[in-house]
Amino acid sequence: MENKKSRGRQKIPMKKIEKQDDLYASFSKRRLSLHKKASDLVFECDVDIGMIYFSPKGNPFSFFHPNVDAVVSRFQNFDMEFSESALLITAGNRDKVNELKNRLDELDIIEDIAITKKKSYDDVIEARKRGWWESIEQLNAYEVTKFEAWMDTTNFNMQNRLNELKNGASSS
């Protein structure tokens, strides 16, 4: 095995962050991660959850599912039966969270596709800058097949257009 240039992923010891800017940045990142984990827990395990915490500047943040009242009343009386209206509200909130989670997953897929397309377009633009005669030798079999199909389509479209122009000129 070759010599490793880095030591890989290292465990960072837990200690208080002293610099204020680093502290705020770290809190912001961890807050978002905490909300995502709580949301995943709700989605995957169908649980009720509540969190309240304060930023280093003293700003309050919270995450409750299905809502504050349901979580607090359940915490105070954990063996209490919920009213039918509370159960309906809870079910509605769960459905809305699941719907939003599914929509987020769809948007993540769309984003991944857009990123892939952009990379593909960037590659085409870069190839055009070099000229196809310089870059064609660097294509793999799949890319050559794709390029050939594009060339066939372009040739077909050009022939059709040329025929249209000839027919238009002869009928005039």
PDB file of C-alpha atoms in Angstrom:
ATOM      1  CA  MET A   1       0.000   0.000   0.000  1.00  0.00           C
ATOM      2  CA  GLU A   2       1.273   3.470  -0.827  1.00  0.00           C
ATOM      3  CA  ASN A   3       2.200   5.957   1.871  1.00  0.00           C
ATOM      4  CA  LYS A   4      -0.817   7.922   3.059  1.00  0.00           C
ATOM      5  CA  LYS A   5      -0.436  11.682   2.857  1.00  0.00           C
ATOM      6  CA  SER A   6      -3.170  12.401   5.406  1.00  0.00           C
ATOM      7  CA  ARG A   7      -4.059  10.699   8.629  1.00  0.00           C
ATOM      8  CA  GLY A   8      -7.673  10.274   7.553  1.00  0.00           C
ATOM      9  CA  ARG A   9     -10.648  11.070   9.683  1.00  0.00           C
ATOM     10  CA  GLN A  10      -9.530  12.013  13.164  1.00  0.00           C
ATOM     11  CA  LYS A  11     -11.474  12.218  16.408  1.00  0.00           C
ATOM     12  CA  ILE A  12     -11.614  15.796  17.622  1.00  0.00           C
ATOM     13  CA  PRO A  13     -11.630  16.149  21.408  1.00  0.00           C
ATOM     14  CA  MET A  14     -14.689  17.871  22.878  1.00  0.00           C
ATOM     15  CA  LYS A  15     -13.798  21.231  24.369  1.00  0.00           C
ATOM     16  CA  LYS A  16     -15.433  24.626  24.677  1.00  0.00           C
ATOM     17  CA  ILE A  17     -15.018  26.822  21.611  1.00  0.00           C
ATOM     18  CA  GLU A  18     -13.375  30.050  22.727  1.00  0.00           C
ATOM     19  CA  LYS A  19     -13.591  32.274  19.628  1.00  0.00           C
ATOM     20  CA  GLN A  20     -17.023  33.925  19.358  1.00  0.00           C
ATOM     21  CA  ASP A  21     -17.224  33.723  15.539  1.00  0.00           C
ATOM     22  CA  ASP A  22     -16.349  30.017  15.565  1.00  0.00           C
ATOM     23  CA  LEU A  23     -18.841  29.443  18.371  1.00  0.00           C
ATOM     24  CA  TYR A  24     -21.697  31.080  16.435  1.00  0.00           C
ATOM     25  CA  ALA A  25     -20.842  29.202  13.227  1.00  0.00           C
ATOM     26  CA  SER A  26     -20.611  25.871  15.042  1.00  0.00           C
ATOM     27  CA  PHE A  27     -23.914  26.459  16.852  1.00  0.00           C
ATOM     28  CA  SER A  28     -25.661  27.326  13.596  1.00  0.00           C
ATOM     29  CA  LYS A  29     -24.406  24.165  11.849  1.00  0.00           C
ATOM     30  CA  ARG A  30     -25.167  21.904  14.781  1.00  0.00           C
ATOM     31  CA  ARG A  31     -28.622  23.454  15.240  1.00  0.00           C
ATOM     32  CA  LEU A  32     -29.534  22.589  11.657  1.00  0.00           C
ATOM     33  CA  SER A  33     -28.146  19.066  12.104  1.00  0.00           C
ATOM     34  CA  LEU A  34     -30.132  18.647  15.314  1.00  0.00           C
ATOM     35  CA  HIS A  35     -33.362  19.727  13.596  1.00  0.00           C
ATOM     36  CA  LYS A  36     -32.691  17.343  10.707  1.00  0.00           C
ATOM     37  CA  LYS A  37     -32.050  14.444  13.101  1.00  0.00           C
ATOM     38  CA  ALA A  38     -35.218  15.254  15.056  1.00  0.00           C
ATOM     39  CA  SER A  39     -37.205  15.442  11.818  1.00  0.00           C
ATOM     40  CA  ASP A  40     -35.758  12.095  10.680  1.00  0.00           C
ATOM     41  CA  LEU A  41     -36.659  10.562  14.042  1.00  0.00           C
ATOM     42  CA  VAL A  42     -40.245  11.785  13.684  1.00  0.00           C
ATOM     43  CA  PHE A  43     -40.495  10.503  10.111  1.00  0.00           C
ATOM     44  CA  GLU A  44     -38.841   7.108  10.663  1.00  0.00           C
ATOM     45  CA  CYS A  45     -40.152   6.217  14.132  1.00  0.00           C
ATOM     46  CA  ASP A  46     -43.458   8.129  14.240  1.00  0.00           C
ATOM     47  CA  VAL A  47     -42.639   9.744  17.599  1.00  0.00           C
ATOM     48  CA  ASP A  48     -43.601  12.977  19.313  1.00  0.00           C
ATOM     49  CA  ILE A  49     -40.610  15.174  20.104  1.00  0.00           C
ATOM     50  CA  GLY A  50     -39.917  18.530  21.705  1.00  0.00           C
ATOM     51  CA  MET A  51     -36.708  20.531  22.111  1.00  0.00           C
ATOM     52  CA  ILE A  52     -36.040  24.013  23.460  1.00  0.00           C
ATOM     53  CA  TYR A  53     -32.562  25.526  23.532  1.00  0.00           C
ATOM     54  CA  PHE A  54     -30.875  28.913  23.475  1.00  0.00           C
ATOM     55  CA  SER A  55     -28.111  30.177  21.206  1.00  0.00           C
ATOM     56  CA  PRO A  56     -24.851  31.588  22.570  1.00  0.00           C
ATOM     57  CA  LYS A  57     -26.399  35.057  22.026  1.00  0.00           C
ATOM     58  CA  GLY A  58     -29.459  34.022  24.073  1.00  0.00           C
ATOM     59  CA  ASN A  59     -31.914  33.600  21.181  1.00  0.00           C
ATOM     60  CA  PRO A  60     -34.490  30.852  21.805  1.00  0.00           C
ATOM     61  CA  PHE A  61     -34.932  27.968  19.350  1.00  0.00           C
ATOM     62  CA  SER A  62     -37.389  25.105  19.458  1.00  0.00           C
ATOM     63  CA  PHE A  63     -38.558  22.051  17.560  1.00  0.00           C
ATOM     64  CA  PHE A  64     -41.855  20.372  18.397  1.00  0.00           C
ATOM     65  CA  HIS A  65     -43.763  17.657  16.651  1.00  0.00           C
ATOM     66  CA  PRO A  66     -46.698  17.389  16.278  1.00  0.00           C
ATOM     67  CA  ASN A  67     -47.096  20.680  18.185  1.00  0.00           C
ATOM     68  CA  VAL A  68     -46.100  22.302  21.477  1.00  0.00           C
ATOM     69  CA  ASP A  69     -49.383  21.630  23.286  1.00  0.00           C
ATOM     70  CA  ALA A  70     -49.447  17.934  22.408  1.00  0.00           C
ATOM     71  CA  VAL A  71     -45.828  17.369  23.484  1.00  0.00           C
ATOM     72  CA  VAL A  72     -46.108  19.344  26.741  1.00  0.00           C
ATOM     73  CA  SER A  73     -49.417  17.765  27.787  1.00  0.00           C
ATOM     74  CA  ARG A  74     -48.057  14.320  26.959  1.00  0.00           C
ATOM     75  CA  PHE A  75     -44.930  15.050  29.016  1.00  0.00           C
ATOM     76  CA  GLN A  76     -46.992  16.198  31.988  1.00  0.00           C
ATOM     77  CA  ASN A  77     -49.414  13.246  31.791  1.00  0.00           C
ATOM     78  CA  PHE A  78     -47.672  10.536  29.790  1.00  0.00           C
ATOM     79  CA  ASP A  79     -50.450   7.965  30.348  1.00  0.00           C
ATOM     80  CA  MET A  80     -53.231  10.464  29.500  1.00  0.00           C
ATOM     81  CA  GLU A  81     -55.618   9.635  26.666  1.00  0.00           C
ATOM     82  CA  PHE A  82     -55.813  12.282  23.965  1.00  0.00           C
ATOM     83  CA  SER A  83     -59.096  13.763  22.847  1.00  0.00           C
ATOM     84  CA  GLU A  84     -60.313  12.949  19.366  1.00  0.00           C
ATOM     85  CA  SER A  85     -59.640  16.519  18.175  1.00  0.00           C
ATOM     86  CA  ALA A  86     -56.056  16.358  19.493  1.00  0.00           C
ATOM     87  CA  LEU A  87     -55.541  13.034  17.710  1.00  0.00           C
ATOM     88  CA  LEU A  88     -56.891  14.516  14.472  1.00  0.00           C
ATOM     89  CA  ILE A  89     -54.588  17.532  14.758  1.00  0.00           C
ATOM     90  CA  THR A  90     -51.642  15.251  15.475  1.00  0.00           C
ATOM     91  CA  ALA A  91     -52.475  13.012  12.522  1.00  0.00           C
ATOM     92  CA  GLY A  92     -52.845  16.047  10.268  1.00  0.00           C
ATOM     93  CA  ASN A  93     -49.485  17.407  11.392  1.00  0.00           C
ATOM     94  CA  ARG A  94     -47.824  14.027  10.812  1.00  0.00           C
ATOM     95  CA  ASP A  95     -49.317  13.839   7.331  1.00  0.00           C
ATOM     96  CA  LYS A  96     -48.075  17.350   6.557  1.00  0.00           C
ATOM     97  CA  VAL A  97     -44.557  16.486   7.785  1.00  0.00           C
ATOM     98  CA  ASN A  98     -44.539  13.302   5.704  1.00  0.00           C
ATOM     99  CA  GLU A  99     -45.778  15.219   2.664  1.00  0.00           C
ATOM    100  CA  LEU A 100     -43.091  17.875   3.094  1.00  0.00           C
ATOM    101  CA  LYS A 101     -40.422  15.215   3.642  1.00  0.00           C
ATOM    102  CA  ASN A 102     -41.448  13.450   0.423  1.00  0.00           C
ATOM    103  CA  ARG A 103     -41.417  16.748  -1.454  1.00  0.00           C
ATOM    104  CA  LEU A 104     -37.949  17.501  -0.070  1.00  0.00           C
ATOM    105  CA  ASP A 105     -36.744  14.091  -1.247  1.00  0.00           C
ATOM    106  CA  GLU A 106     -38.178  14.800  -4.715  1.00  0.00           C
ATOM    107  CA  LEU A 107     -36.446  18.188  -4.813  1.00  0.00           C
ATOM    108  CA  ASP A 108     -33.153  16.577  -3.737  1.00  0.00           C
ATOM    109  CA  ILE A 109     -33.436  14.159  -6.667  1.00  0.00           C
ATOM    110  CA  ILE A 110     -34.244  17.024  -9.048  1.00  0.00           C
ATOM    111  CA  GLU A 111     -31.250  18.947  -7.705  1.00  0.00           C
ATOM    112  CA  ASP A 112     -28.958  15.948  -8.230  1.00  0.00           C
ATOM    113  CA  ILE A 113     -30.211  15.600 -11.810  1.00  0.00           C
ATOM    114  CA  ALA A 114     -29.681  19.316 -12.449  1.00  0.00           C
ATOM    115  CA  ILE A 115     -26.146  19.140 -11.056  1.00  0.00           C
ATOM    116  CA  THR A 116     -25.387  16.152 -13.291  1.00  0.00           C
ATOM    117  CA  LYS A 117     -26.829  17.951 -16.339  1.00  0.00           C
ATOM    118  CA  LYS A 118     -24.821  21.079 -15.571  1.00  0.00           C
ATOM    119  CA  LYS A 119     -21.647  19.036 -15.320  1.00  0.00           C
ATOM    120  CA  SER A 120     -22.472  17.371 -18.619  1.00  0.00           C
ATOM    121  CA  TYR A 121     -23.114  20.752 -20.276  1.00  0.00           C
ATOM    122  CA  ASP A 122     -19.891  22.127 -18.799  1.00  0.00           C
ATOM    123  CA  ASP A 123     -18.032  19.142 -20.250  1.00  0.00           C
ATOM    124  CA  VAL A 124     -19.587  19.799 -23.675  1.00  0.00           C
ATOM    125  CA  ILE A 125     -18.646  23.485 -23.521  1.00  0.00           C
ATOM    126  CA  GLU A 126     -15.107  22.568 -22.527  1.00  0.00           C
ATOM    127  CA  ALA A 127     -14.934  20.083 -25.415  1.00  0.00           C
ATOM    128  CA  ARG A 128     -16.159  22.761 -27.841  1.00  0.00           C
ATOM    129  CA  LYS A 129     -13.446  25.108 -26.622  1.00  0.00           C
ATOM    130  CA  ARG A 130     -10.827  22.456 -27.352  1.00  0.00           C
ATOM    131  CA  GLY A 131     -12.506  21.435 -30.596  1.00  0.00           C
ATOM    132  CA  TRP A 132     -14.109  18.055 -31.171  1.00  0.00           C
ATOM    133  CA  TRP A 133     -11.087  16.803 -33.122  1.00  0.00           C
ATOM    134  CA  GLU A 134      -8.891  17.296 -30.052  1.00  0.00           C
ATOM    135  CA  SER A 135     -11.244  15.755 -27.525  1.00  0.00           C
ATOM    136  CA  ILE A 136     -12.809  12.844 -29.426  1.00  0.00           C
ATOM    137  CA  GLU A 137      -9.846  10.588 -28.700  1.00  0.00           C
ATOM    138  CA  GLN A 138     -10.437  11.004 -24.963  1.00  0.00           C
ATOM    139  CA  LEU A 139     -14.012   9.710 -25.062  1.00  0.00           C
ATOM    140  CA  ASN A 140     -14.887   6.286 -23.670  1.00  0.00           C
ATOM    141  CA  ALA A 141     -17.102   3.810 -25.543  1.00  0.00           C
ATOM    142  CA  TYR A 142     -20.345   5.102 -24.031  1.00  0.00           C
ATOM    143  CA  GLU A 143     -19.453   8.732 -24.809  1.00  0.00           C
ATOM    144  CA  VAL A 144     -18.491   7.817 -28.403  1.00  0.00           C
ATOM    145  CA  THR A 145     -21.856   6.060 -28.854  1.00  0.00           C
ATOM    146  CA  LYS A 146     -23.665   9.073 -27.414  1.00  0.00           C
ATOM    147  CA  PHE A 147     -21.658  11.431 -29.658  1.00  0.00           C
ATOM    148  CA  GLU A 148     -22.425   9.258 -32.689  1.00  0.00           C
ATOM    149  CA  ALA A 149     -26.158   9.350 -31.906  1.00  0.00           C
ATOM    150  CA  TRP A 150     -25.980  13.132 -31.567  1.00  0.00           C
ATOM    151  CA  MET A 151     -24.154  13.360 -34.904  1.00  0.00           C
ATOM    152  CA  ASP A 152     -26.780  11.133 -36.590  1.00  0.00           C
ATOM    153  CA  THR A 153     -29.613  13.267 -35.205  1.00  0.00           C
ATOM    154  CA  THR A 154     -27.879  16.474 -36.263  1.00  0.00           C
ATOM    155  CA  ASN A 155     -27.235  15.081 -39.745  1.00  0.00           C
ATOM    156  CA  PHE A 156     -30.895  13.996 -40.064  1.00  0.00           C
ATOM    157  CA  ASN A 157     -32.135  17.429 -38.968  1.00  0.00           C
ATOM    158  CA  MET A 158     -29.778  19.186 -41.380  1.00  0.00           C
ATOM    159  CA  GLN A 159     -30.922  16.976 -44.289  1.00  0.00           C
ATOM    160  CA  ASN A 160     -34.577  17.713 -43.482  1.00  0.00           C
ATOM    161  CA  ARG A 161     -33.913  21.442 -43.325  1.00  0.00           C
ATOM    162  CA  LEU A 162     -31.957  21.331 -46.563  1.00  0.00           C
ATOM    163  CA  ASN A 163     -34.836  19.470 -48.260  1.00  0.00           C
ATOM    164  CA  GLU A 164     -37.318  22.047 -46.913  1.00  0.00           C
ATOM    165  CA  LEU A 165     -35.212  24.856 -48.324  1.00  0.00           C
ATOM    166  CA  LYS A 166     -34.865  23.116 -51.708  1.00  0.00           C
ATOM    167  CA  ASN A 167     -38.616  22.406 -51.912  1.00  0.00           C
ATOM    168  CA  GLY A 168     -39.403  25.968 -50.875  1.00  0.00           C
ATOM    169  CA  ALA A 169     -37.025  27.365 -53.509  1.00  0.00           C
ATOM    170  CA  SER A 170     -38.330  25.107 -56.319  1.00  0.00           C
ATOM    171  CA  SER A 171     -41.989  25.953 -55.623  1.00  0.00           C
ATOM    172  CA  SER A 172     -41.325  29.711 -55.759  1.00  0.00           C
TER     173      SER A 172
END
